[in-house]
PDB file of C-alpha atoms in Angstrom:
ATOM      1  CA  GLN A   1     121.186 119.038  91.689  1.00  0.00           C
ATOM      2  CA  VAL A   2     119.431 115.919  92.950  1.00  0.00           C
ATOM      3  CA  TYR A   3     121.694 113.056  91.810  1.00  0.00           C
ATOM      4  CA  THR A   4     124.138 111.719  94.401  1.00  0.00           C
ATOM      5  CA  GLY A   5     125.032 108.279  93.020  1.00  0.00           C
ATOM      6  CA  GLY A   6     123.671 104.951  91.879  1.00  0.00           C
ATOM      7  CA  ALA A   7     120.909 104.540  89.323  1.00  0.00           C
ATOM      8  CA  ASP A   8     118.236 106.732  90.923  1.00  0.00           C
ATOM      9  CA  TRP A   9     117.832 110.263  92.172  1.00  0.00           C
ATOM     10  CA  THR A  10     115.684 111.741  94.907  1.00  0.00           C
ATOM     11  CA  ALA A  11     114.967 115.140  96.402  1.00  0.00           C
ATOM     12  CA  SER A  12     113.062 116.281  99.461  1.00  0.00           C
ATOM     13  CA  SER A  13     112.418 119.471 101.370  1.00  0.00           C
ATOM     14  CA  ASN A  14     110.700 120.300 104.645  1.00  0.00           C
ATOM     15  CA  SER A  15     109.280 123.424 103.008  1.00  0.00           C
ATOM     16  CA  TRP A  16     107.241 121.596 100.358  1.00  0.00           C
ATOM     17  CA  PRO A  17     104.096 121.029 102.472  1.00  0.00           C
ATOM     18  CA  THR A  18     103.724 124.804 102.896  1.00  0.00           C
ATOM     19  CA  ALA A  19     105.097 125.778  99.492  1.00  0.00           C
ATOM     20  CA  TYR A  20     102.516 123.835  97.523  1.00  0.00           C
ATOM     21  CA  ALA A  21      98.955 125.142  97.400  1.00  0.00           C
ATOM     22  CA  ASP A  22      96.150 122.684  98.112  1.00  0.00           C
ATOM     23  CA  ARG A  23      94.205 121.488  95.044  1.00  0.00           C
ATOM     24  CA  SER A  24      96.726 122.953  92.591  1.00  0.00           C
ATOM     25  CA  ASP A  25      98.517 121.640  89.495  1.00  0.00           C
ATOM     26  CA  HIS A  26     102.310 121.400  89.273  1.00  0.00           C
ATOM     27  CA  LYS A  27     104.808 120.154  86.712  1.00  0.00           C
ATOM     28  CA  LEU A  28     108.169 118.603  87.546  1.00  0.00           C
ATOM     29  CA  HIS A  29     110.960 119.191  84.986  1.00  0.00           C
ATOM     30  CA  VAL A  30     114.205 117.177  84.872  1.00  0.00           C
ATOM     31  CA  LYS A  31     117.463 117.685  83.003  1.00  0.00           C
ATOM     32  CA  VAL A  32     120.552 115.465  83.089  1.00  0.00           C
ATOM     33  CA  CYS A  33     124.193 116.107  82.164  1.00  0.00           C
ATOM     34  CA  ASP A  34     127.124 113.680  82.003  1.00  0.00           C
ATOM     35  CA  LEU A  35     130.750 114.283  82.991  1.00  0.00           C
ATOM     36  CA  ALA A  36     131.619 115.339  79.438  1.00  0.00           C
ATOM     37  CA  GLY A  37     129.008 118.105  79.571  1.00  0.00           C
ATOM     38  CA  ASN A  38     126.444 116.457  77.334  1.00  0.00           C
ATOM     39  CA  CYS A  39     122.979 117.441  78.556  1.00  0.00           C
ATOM     40  CA  VAL A  40     119.423 116.409  77.888  1.00  0.00           C
ATOM     41  CA  ASN A  41     116.539 118.827  78.396  1.00  0.00           C
ATOM     42  CA  ASN A  42     118.921 121.675  79.208  1.00  0.00           C
ATOM     43  CA  GLN A  43     116.174 124.292  78.971  1.00  0.00           C
ATOM     44  CA  THR A  44     115.677 127.542  80.833  1.00  0.00           C
ATOM     45  CA  ASN A  45     112.142 127.959  79.512  1.00  0.00           C
ATOM     46  CA  PRO A  46     109.716 125.399  81.020  1.00  0.00           C
ATOM     47  CA  ALA A  47     107.596 125.577  77.874  1.00  0.00           C
ATOM     48  CA  ALA A  48     110.476 124.071  75.906  1.00  0.00           C
ATOM     49  CA  SER A  49     111.067 121.216  78.363  1.00  0.00           C
ATOM     50  CA  THR A  50     110.816 117.698  76.958  1.00  0.00           C
ATOM     51  CA  ILE A  51     111.132 115.732  80.230  1.00  0.00           C
ATOM     52  CA  SER A  52     108.362 116.659  82.595  1.00  0.00           C
ATOM     53  CA  GLN A  53     105.699 115.137  84.831  1.00  0.00           C
ATOM     54  CA  LEU A  54     102.371 116.756  85.731  1.00  0.00           C
ATOM     55  CA  PHE A  55     100.948 116.167  89.210  1.00  0.00           C
ATOM     56  CA  GLN A  56      98.279 117.575  91.482  1.00  0.00           C
ATOM     57  CA  TYR A  57      98.857 118.473  95.114  1.00  0.00           C
ATOM     58  CA  ASP A  58      95.817 117.611  97.206  1.00  0.00           C
ATOM     59  CA  VAL A  59      95.508 117.546 101.006  1.00  0.00           C
ATOM     60  CA  ASN A  60      91.766 118.209 101.099  1.00  0.00           C
ATOM     61  CA  ARG A  61      89.931 115.286 102.732  1.00  0.00           C
ATOM     62  CA  PRO A  62      86.858 113.646 101.202  1.00  0.00           C
ATOM     63  CA  THR A  63      83.570 113.095 103.018  1.00  0.00           C
ATOM     64  CA  ALA A  64      80.981 110.323 102.998  1.00  0.00           C
ATOM     65  CA  ALA A  65      77.524 109.971 104.504  1.00  0.00           C
ATOM     66  CA  VAL A  66      74.885 107.315 105.221  1.00  0.00           C
ATOM     67  CA  THR A  67      71.414 107.882 103.762  1.00  0.00           C
ATOM     68  CA  THR A  68      69.940 104.417 104.433  1.00  0.00           C
ATOM     69  CA  PRO A  69      69.254 103.862 107.278  1.00  0.00           C
ATOM     70  CA  GLN A  70      68.563 107.441 108.347  1.00  0.00           C
ATOM     71  CA  ASN A  71      70.186 108.556 111.566  1.00  0.00           C
ATOM     72  CA  GLY A  72      67.897 108.355 114.597  1.00  0.00           C
ATOM     73  CA  GLN A  73      65.053 106.488 112.874  1.00  0.00           C
ATOM     74  CA  ASP A  74      63.641 103.058 113.718  1.00  0.00           C
ATOM     75  CA  GLN A  75      63.831 100.437 110.976  1.00  0.00           C
ATOM     76  CA  ARG A  76      61.582  97.412 110.575  1.00  0.00           C
ATOM     77  CA  ALA A  77      63.069  96.237 107.258  1.00  0.00           C
ATOM     78  CA  LEU A  78      66.568  96.875 105.973  1.00  0.00           C
ATOM     79  CA  ALA A  79      67.946  95.013 102.958  1.00  0.00           C
ATOM     80  CA  VAL A  80      70.549  97.518 101.727  1.00  0.00           C
ATOM     81  CA  LEU A  81      72.909 100.070 103.269  1.00  0.00           C
ATOM     82  CA  SER A  82      73.597 103.078 101.047  1.00  0.00           C
ATOM     83  CA  GLY A  83      74.840 106.641 100.960  1.00  0.00           C
ATOM     84  CA  THR A  84      76.956 109.255  99.224  1.00  0.00           C
ATOM     85  CA  SER A  85      80.538 110.517  99.087  1.00  0.00           C
ATOM     86  CA  ALA A  86      82.166 113.671  97.766  1.00  0.00           C
ATOM     87  CA  ASP A  87      85.554 115.305  97.208  1.00  0.00           C
ATOM     88  CA  ALA A  88      86.587 118.764  96.080  1.00  0.00           C
ATOM     89  CA  ALA A  89      88.153 119.415  92.686  1.00  0.00           C
ATOM     90  CA  PRO A  90      90.735 118.707  91.482  1.00  0.00           C
ATOM     91  CA  GLY A  91      90.877 115.192  92.766  1.00  0.00           C
ATOM     92  CA  GLY A  92      87.886 112.968  93.267  1.00  0.00           C
ATOM     93  CA  ILE A  93      86.783 109.886  95.161  1.00  0.00           C
ATOM     94  CA  ARG A  94      88.642 106.588  94.689  1.00  0.00           C
ATOM     95  CA  ARG A  95      87.089 104.142  97.227  1.00  0.00           C
ATOM     96  CA  VAL A  96      84.361 104.026  99.889  1.00  0.00           C
ATOM     97  CA  TYR A  97      84.156 101.596 102.832  1.00  0.00           C
ATOM     98  CA  ALA A  98      81.364 100.875 105.331  1.00  0.00           C
ATOM     99  CA  ALA A  99      81.320  99.357 108.823  1.00  0.00           C
ATOM    100  CA  VAL A 100      78.481  98.321 111.167  1.00  0.00           C
ATOM    101  CA  GLU A 101      78.561  98.437 114.978  1.00  0.00           C
ATOM    102  CA  HIS A 102      76.142  96.687 117.365  1.00  0.00           C
ATOM    103  CA  THR A 103      75.544  99.241 120.118  1.00  0.00           C
ATOM    104  CA  GLY A 104      73.023  97.487 122.388  1.00  0.00           C
ATOM    105  CA  GLY A 105      69.805  95.548 122.872  1.00  0.00           C
ATOM    106  CA  ALA A 106      68.385  92.189 123.881  1.00  0.00           C
ATOM    107  CA  GLY A 107      69.595  88.862 122.572  1.00  0.00           C
ATOM    108  CA  PRO A 108      72.841  86.975 122.031  1.00  0.00           C
ATOM    109  CA  GLN A 109      74.669  89.535 119.878  1.00  0.00           C
ATOM    110  CA  PRO A 110      77.656  91.033 121.726  1.00  0.00           C
ATOM    111  CA  PRO A 111      78.547  94.714 121.366  1.00  0.00           C
ATOM    112  CA  GLY A 112      81.213  95.290 118.731  1.00  0.00           C
ATOM    113  CA  TRP A 113      81.857  95.664 115.018  1.00  0.00           C
ATOM    114  CA  TRP A 114      80.651  93.302 112.325  1.00  0.00           C
ATOM    115  CA  ASN A 115      83.377  91.106 110.843  1.00  0.00           C
ATOM    116  CA  TRP A 116      82.720  91.110 107.088  1.00  0.00           C
ATOM    117  CA  GLY A 117      85.106  88.214 106.613  1.00  0.00           C
ATOM    118  CA  SER A 118      83.734  85.674 109.100  1.00  0.00           C
ATOM    119  CA  GLY A 119      80.384  87.254 110.049  1.00  0.00           C
ATOM    120  CA  GLY A 120      79.179  88.212 113.505  1.00  0.00           C
ATOM    121  CA  PHE A 121      79.953  91.151 115.766  1.00  0.00           C
ATOM    122  CA  THR A 122      83.340  89.839 116.846  1.00  0.00           C
ATOM    123  CA  LEU A 123      85.565  92.916 116.569  1.00  0.00           C
ATOM    124  CA  GLY A 124      86.173  95.184 119.537  1.00  0.00           C
ATOM    125  CA  SER A 125      87.145  98.145 117.359  1.00  0.00           C
ATOM    126  CA  ALA A 126      86.947  99.221 113.748  1.00  0.00           C
ATOM    127  CA  GLY A 127      90.714  98.938 113.616  1.00  0.00           C
ATOM    128  CA  PRO A 128      93.044 100.397 110.980  1.00  0.00           C
ATOM    129  CA  TYR A 129      91.932 102.066 107.743  1.00  0.00           C
ATOM    130  CA  GLU A 130      94.089 102.358 104.642  1.00  0.00           C
ATOM    131  CA  PRO A 131      96.232 100.860 103.216  1.00  0.00           C
ATOM    132  CA  ASN A 132      94.997  97.616 104.801  1.00  0.00           C
ATOM    133  CA  PRO A 133      91.544  98.118 106.370  1.00  0.00           C
ATOM    134  CA  SER A 134      90.527  95.742 109.154  1.00  0.00           C
ATOM    135  CA  PRO A 135      87.706  93.177 108.582  1.00  0.00           C
ATOM    136  CA  ALA A 136      85.317  95.710 110.138  1.00  0.00           C
ATOM    137  CA  TRP A 137      85.394  97.623 106.837  1.00  0.00           C
ATOM    138  CA  THR A 138      84.026  96.406 103.523  1.00  0.00           C
ATOM    139  CA  GLN A 139      84.498  98.221 100.231  1.00  0.00           C
ATOM    140  CA  VAL A 140      81.121  99.431  99.020  1.00  0.00           C
ATOM    141  CA  SER A 141      82.085 101.579  96.032  1.00  0.00           C
ATOM    142  CA  SER A 142      85.101 102.422  93.865  1.00  0.00           C
ATOM    143  CA  THR A 143      86.020 104.063  90.583  1.00  0.00           C
ATOM    144  CA  THR A 144      89.030 104.332  88.294  1.00  0.00           C
ATOM    145  CA  LEU A 145      87.878 107.663  86.887  1.00  0.00           C
ATOM    146  CA  TRP A 146      89.697 110.883  87.693  1.00  0.00           C
ATOM    147  CA  ASP A 147      87.850 113.947  88.994  1.00  0.00           C
ATOM    148  CA  GLN A 148      84.911 111.806  90.160  1.00  0.00           C
ATOM    149  CA  LEU A 149      83.741 114.439  92.645  1.00  0.00           C
ATOM    150  CA  THR A 150      80.682 112.509  93.890  1.00  0.00           C
ATOM    151  CA  LEU A 151      80.190 108.763  94.190  1.00  0.00           C
ATOM    152  CA  ALA A 152      77.178 106.829  95.495  1.00  0.00           C
ATOM    153  CA  TRP A 153      77.706 103.636  97.484  1.00  0.00           C
ATOM    154  CA  SER A 154      75.600 100.659  98.587  1.00  0.00           C
ATOM    155  CA  THR A 155      75.949  97.121  99.912  1.00  0.00           C
ATOM    156  CA  PRO A 156      73.454  94.318 100.719  1.00  0.00           C
ATOM    157  CA  VAL A 157      72.785  93.554 104.385  1.00  0.00           C
ATOM    158  CA  PRO A 158      74.185  90.091 105.287  1.00  0.00           C
ATOM    159  CA  ALA A 159      71.749  87.558 106.714  1.00  0.00           C
ATOM    160  CA  GLY A 160      71.628  87.667 110.492  1.00  0.00           C
ATOM    161  CA  MET A 161      73.304  91.048 110.860  1.00  0.00           C
ATOM    162  CA  PHE A 162      70.309  92.839 112.380  1.00  0.00           C
ATOM    163  CA  VAL A 163      68.174  91.394 115.199  1.00  0.00           C
ATOM    164  CA  SER A 164      64.903  92.919 116.350  1.00  0.00           C
ATOM    165  CA  SER A 165      64.937  95.182 119.412  1.00  0.00           C
ATOM    166  CA  ASN A 166      68.628  95.998 118.993  1.00  0.00           C
ATOM    167  CA  THR A 167      70.459  99.213 118.142  1.00  0.00           C
ATOM    168  CA  TYR A 168      73.214  99.668 115.593  1.00  0.00           C
ATOM    169  CA  ARG A 169      75.430 102.205 113.875  1.00  0.00           C
ATOM    170  CA  VAL A 170      76.589 102.369 110.255  1.00  0.00           C
ATOM    171  CA  ALA A 171      79.902 104.171 109.714  1.00  0.00           C
ATOM    172  CA  VAL A 172      81.431 105.057 106.356  1.00  0.00           C
ATOM    173  CA  MET A 173      84.790 106.328 105.140  1.00  0.00           C
ATOM    174  CA  ALA A 174      85.974 107.683 101.794  1.00  0.00           C
ATOM    175  CA  ILE A 175      89.466 107.799 100.253  1.00  0.00           C
ATOM    176  CA  ASP A 176      90.300 110.168  97.407  1.00  0.00           C
ATOM    177  CA  VAL A 177      92.716 109.672  94.508  1.00  0.00           C
ATOM    178  CA  ALA A 178      95.556 111.310  96.456  1.00  0.00           C
ATOM    179  CA  GLY A 179      95.093 108.875  99.352  1.00  0.00           C
ATOM    180  CA  ASN A 180      93.478 111.385 101.710  1.00  0.00           C
ATOM    181  CA  LEU A 181      91.194 109.647 104.204  1.00  0.00           C
ATOM    182  CA  GLN A 182      87.929 110.955 105.575  1.00  0.00           C
ATOM    183  CA  PRO A 183      88.731 112.201 109.107  1.00  0.00           C
ATOM    184  CA  ASN A 184      87.516 110.220 112.129  1.00  0.00           C
ATOM    185  CA  PRO A 185      85.185 107.875 110.187  1.00  0.00           C
ATOM    186  CA  ASP A 186      84.282 105.736 113.240  1.00  0.00           C
ATOM    187  CA  GLY A 187      84.484 108.349 115.997  1.00  0.00           C
ATOM    188  CA  ALA A 188      81.828 108.650 118.694  1.00  0.00           C
ATOM    189  CA  GLY A 189      78.638 110.149 117.306  1.00  0.00           C
ATOM    190  CA  VAL A 190      79.739 109.711 113.676  1.00  0.00           C
ATOM    191  CA  GLY A 191      77.586 107.770 111.222  1.00  0.00           C
ATOM    192  CA  SER A 192      73.948 106.689 111.315  1.00  0.00           C
ATOM    193  CA  TYR A 193      72.513 105.332 114.594  1.00  0.00           C
ATOM    194  CA  PHE A 194      69.233 103.416 114.421  1.00  0.00           C
ATOM    195  CA  ARG A 195      67.032 100.835 116.136  1.00  0.00           C
ATOM    196  CA  PHE A 196      65.998  97.667 114.279  1.00  0.00           C
ATOM    197  CA  ASP A 197      62.521  96.474 115.272  1.00  0.00           C
ATOM    198  CA  THR A 198      60.418  93.818 113.543  1.00  0.00           C
ATOM    199  CA  GLN A 199      58.248  92.849 116.539  1.00  0.00           C
ATOM    200  CA  ALA A 200      54.718  94.251 116.785  1.00  0.00           C
ATOM    201  CA  PRO A 201      53.675  95.717 120.142  1.00  0.00           C
ATOM    202  CA  LEU A 202      51.151  93.936 122.374  1.00  0.00           C
ATOM    203  CA  ALA A 203      47.946  95.584 123.568  1.00  0.00           C
ATOM    204  CA  ARG A 204      44.858  94.492 125.547  1.00  0.00           C
ATOM    205  CA  SER A 205      41.886  96.067 127.248  1.00  0.00           C
ATOM    206  CA  THR A 206      41.307  95.836 131.002  1.00  0.00           C
ATOM    207  CA  ALA A 207      38.163  97.912 131.489  1.00  0.00           C
ATOM    208  CA  PRO A 208      35.445  97.084 131.069  1.00  0.00           C
ATOM    209  CA  ALA A 209      36.184  93.437 131.797  1.00  0.00           C
ATOM    210  CA  ASN A 210      35.750  90.880 129.042  1.00  0.00           C
ATOM    211  CA  VAL A 211      32.053  89.964 128.407  1.00  0.00           C
ATOM    212  CA  ALA A 212      31.034  92.208 131.313  1.00  0.00           C
ATOM    213  CA  TYR A 213      27.607  93.826 131.479  1.00  0.00           C
ATOM    214  CA  VAL A 214      27.841  97.435 132.614  1.00  0.00           C
ATOM    215  CA  ASN A 215      25.299 100.181 133.021  1.00  0.00           C
ATOM    216  CA  GLN A 216      25.821 103.867 132.402  1.00  0.00           C
ATOM    217  CA  ALA A 217      26.990 104.577 135.940  1.00  0.00           C
ATOM    218  CA  ALA A 218      29.555 101.776 135.921  1.00  0.00           C
ATOM    219  CA  LEU A 219      31.066 102.712 132.534  1.00  0.00           C
ATOM    220  CA  THR A 220      33.276 105.533 133.750  1.00  0.00           C
ATOM    221  CA  SER A 221      36.326 104.825 131.584  1.00  0.00           C
ATOM    222  CA  LEU A 222      37.921 102.567 128.981  1.00  0.00           C
ATOM    223  CA  ALA A 223      41.403 101.281 129.891  1.00  0.00           C
ATOM    224  CA  GLY A 224      44.049  98.788 128.928  1.00  0.00           C
ATOM    225  CA  THR A 225      47.783  98.100 128.602  1.00  0.00           C
ATOM    226  CA  ALA A 226      50.319  98.222 125.806  1.00  0.00           C
ATOM    227  CA  ILE A 227      53.882  96.930 125.756  1.00  0.00           C
ATOM    228  CA  ASP A 228      56.740  96.904 123.276  1.00  0.00           C
ATOM    229  CA  ALA A 229      60.182  95.344 123.498  1.00  0.00           C
ATOM    230  CA  VAL A 230      63.135  97.467 124.578  1.00  0.00           C
ATOM    231  CA  PRO A 231      65.309  99.265 123.796  1.00  0.00           C
TER     232      PRO A 231
END
């Protein structure tokens, strides 16, 4: 018996989280009787029930990954961020978000997370996730389909986001249809770390000297210097 008064009924139990099996189907059946003994759906056989609701219990967390840019690789051109996401059946992906962190380098950009609302690396942390993600996260993919076990994602790179000779990280998080969130989406070491570099290195020769005349004895070696911006 779950009705205690008013227009609604509710039931809860501390044992449900362990009683239900992950990624399993369940059906809720309801019957109601009035004070006179009139009943609706007064069935002992679930197959004969006429008031029921099917639901899936899912505590398995989805995963998402960054494929562009690749982790640990230098980039000299980057117009799109992209990747993949996946969830185990039954269930499926519902939404995917991405965030970008400036981790270091030369120039005016401060360390922090990109604000997709106002632009610029103005956020000190990635902030909260669902149900109301901070401006550090932008939705990069979604679906209304059920049992969408894999879902690709992508988003254009905003103008001015990446500056040469700087390092960045792209983080991504996925949410499945049950509301399970990818664990630790912006934790240390998670995501794709890369260096953005559009500046060519500089090189020059120092030996032999420019327009010098050298004989065989004087030409002992060829030498020069090369330099590239850091980091």
